[in-house]
């Protein structure tokens, strides 16, 4: 069995001096908020950083800011853990 633990998500636009950073715990992380507060955008950012470009259209407003995405995760397979950035 393979498990993936998301450690943190960092999004930064140097041109517009905007950033978002969220660290996740080993336990359950709950993303909550009002409509249009960015909950889906966080999930779409995970997918985008993993190379799934199907979400590109939904992220277009953010991508127009020319951001850098950094997703830190730990993949565990057969008892071995591997860190990826």
mmCIF file of C-alpha atoms in Angstrom:
data_model
loop_
_atom_site.group_PDB
_atom_site.id
_atom_site.type_symbol
_atom_site.label_atom_id
_atom_site.label_comp_id
_atom_site.label_asym_id
_atom_site.label_seq_id
_atom_site.Cartn_x
_atom_site.Cartn_y
_atom_site.Cartn_z
ATOM 1 C CA UNK A 1 0.000 0.000 0.000
ATOM 2 C CA UNK A 2 1.188 3.515 -0.819
ATOM 3 C CA UNK A 3 0.264 6.484 1.355
ATOM 4 C CA UNK A 4 0.787 10.165 0.651
ATOM 5 C CA UNK A 5 0.925 12.740 3.428
ATOM 6 C CA UNK A 6 0.735 16.359 2.364
ATOM 7 C CA UNK A 7 3.045 18.377 4.623
ATOM 8 C CA UNK A 8 2.629 21.912 3.284
ATOM 9 C CA UNK A 9 1.452 24.008 0.361
ATOM 10 C CA UNK A 10 3.146 27.303 -0.515
ATOM 11 C CA UNK A 11 2.053 29.567 -3.365
ATOM 12 C CA UNK A 12 3.932 32.788 -4.098
ATOM 13 C CA UNK A 13 3.701 35.506 -6.725
ATOM 14 C CA UNK A 14 6.854 37.609 -6.709
ATOM 15 C CA UNK A 15 5.453 40.057 -9.251
ATOM 16 C CA UNK A 16 2.405 40.854 -7.096
ATOM 17 C CA UNK A 17 4.047 40.171 -3.699
ATOM 18 C CA UNK A 18 1.269 37.749 -2.702
ATOM 19 C CA UNK A 19 1.655 34.451 -0.886
ATOM 20 C CA UNK A 20 -0.254 31.613 0.746
ATOM 21 C CA UNK A 21 1.245 29.008 3.050
ATOM 22 C CA UNK A 22 -0.476 26.182 4.880
ATOM 23 C CA UNK A 23 1.155 23.420 6.942
ATOM 24 C CA UNK A 24 -0.771 20.216 7.528
ATOM 25 C CA UNK A 25 -0.648 17.960 10.574
ATOM 26 C CA UNK A 26 -0.332 14.178 10.741
ATOM 27 C CA UNK A 27 -3.942 13.957 11.870
ATOM 28 C CA UNK A 28 -7.111 14.942 10.052
ATOM 29 C CA UNK A 29 -7.014 18.436 8.540
ATOM 30 C CA UNK A 30 -10.346 20.129 7.928
ATOM 31 C CA UNK A 31 -10.637 22.831 5.294
ATOM 32 C CA UNK A 32 -13.692 24.956 5.969
ATOM 33 C CA UNK A 33 -14.984 28.359 5.014
ATOM 34 C CA UNK A 34 -17.718 30.299 3.303
ATOM 35 C CA UNK A 35 -18.542 29.978 -0.383
ATOM 36 C CA UNK A 36 -15.780 31.341 -2.648
ATOM 37 C CA UNK A 37 -13.285 31.468 0.251
ATOM 38 C CA UNK A 38 -10.763 29.205 -1.536
ATOM 39 C CA UNK A 39 -11.419 25.683 -0.262
ATOM 40 C CA UNK A 40 -11.631 24.173 -3.755
ATOM 41 C CA UNK A 41 -8.672 26.265 -4.870
ATOM 42 C CA UNK A 42 -6.461 24.555 -2.279
ATOM 43 C CA UNK A 43 -7.446 21.106 -3.568
ATOM 44 C CA UNK A 44 -7.008 22.234 -7.198
ATOM 45 C CA UNK A 45 -3.550 23.573 -6.286
ATOM 46 C CA UNK A 46 -2.593 20.113 -4.981
ATOM 47 C CA UNK A 47 -3.679 18.558 -8.270
ATOM 48 C CA UNK A 48 -1.938 21.227 -10.368
ATOM 49 C CA UNK A 49 1.387 20.772 -8.548
ATOM 50 C CA UNK A 50 1.109 17.020 -9.113
ATOM 51 C CA UNK A 51 0.896 17.677 -12.868
ATOM 52 C CA UNK A 52 -2.828 17.266 -13.374
ATOM 53 C CA UNK A 53 -3.590 20.102 -15.772
ATOM 54 C CA UNK A 54 -7.347 19.425 -15.909
ATOM 55 C CA UNK A 55 -7.718 22.064 -13.184
ATOM 56 C CA UNK A 56 -5.810 24.735 -15.110
ATOM 57 C CA UNK A 57 -8.998 26.493 -16.226
ATOM 58 C CA UNK A 58 -10.350 26.675 -12.657
ATOM 59 C CA UNK A 59 -7.036 28.146 -11.460
ATOM 60 C CA UNK A 60 -6.714 30.648 -14.322
ATOM 61 C CA UNK A 61 -7.275 33.696 -12.119
ATOM 62 C CA UNK A 62 -4.432 32.591 -9.846
ATOM 63 C CA UNK A 63 -2.204 31.456 -12.719
ATOM 64 C CA UNK A 64 -2.509 34.952 -14.224
ATOM 65 C CA UNK A 65 -0.502 36.145 -11.195
ATOM 66 C CA UNK A 66 2.407 33.937 -12.374
ATOM 67 C CA UNK A 67 2.790 32.125 -9.049
ATOM 68 C CA UNK A 68 5.259 29.512 -7.938
ATOM 69 C CA UNK A 69 3.660 26.461 -6.320
ATOM 70 C CA UNK A 70 5.518 24.343 -3.792
ATOM 71 C CA UNK A 71 3.914 21.207 -2.397
ATOM 72 C CA UNK A 72 5.876 19.220 0.182
ATOM 73 C CA UNK A 73 4.716 15.643 0.682
ATOM 74 C CA UNK A 74 5.846 12.326 2.083
ATOM 75 C CA UNK A 75 5.197 9.125 0.155
ATOM 76 C CA UNK A 76 5.382 5.874 2.112
ATOM 77 C CA UNK A 77 5.655 2.505 0.365
ATOM 78 C CA UNK A 78 6.570 -0.822 1.980
ATOM 79 C CA UNK A 79 7.721 0.905 5.158
ATOM 80 C CA UNK A 80 10.061 3.313 3.337
ATOM 81 C CA UNK A 81 9.284 7.036 3.387
ATOM 82 C CA UNK A 82 10.338 9.428 0.636
ATOM 83 C CA UNK A 83 10.077 13.206 0.849
ATOM 84 C CA UNK A 84 9.178 15.144 -2.280
ATOM 85 C CA UNK A 85 9.057 18.875 -2.987
#
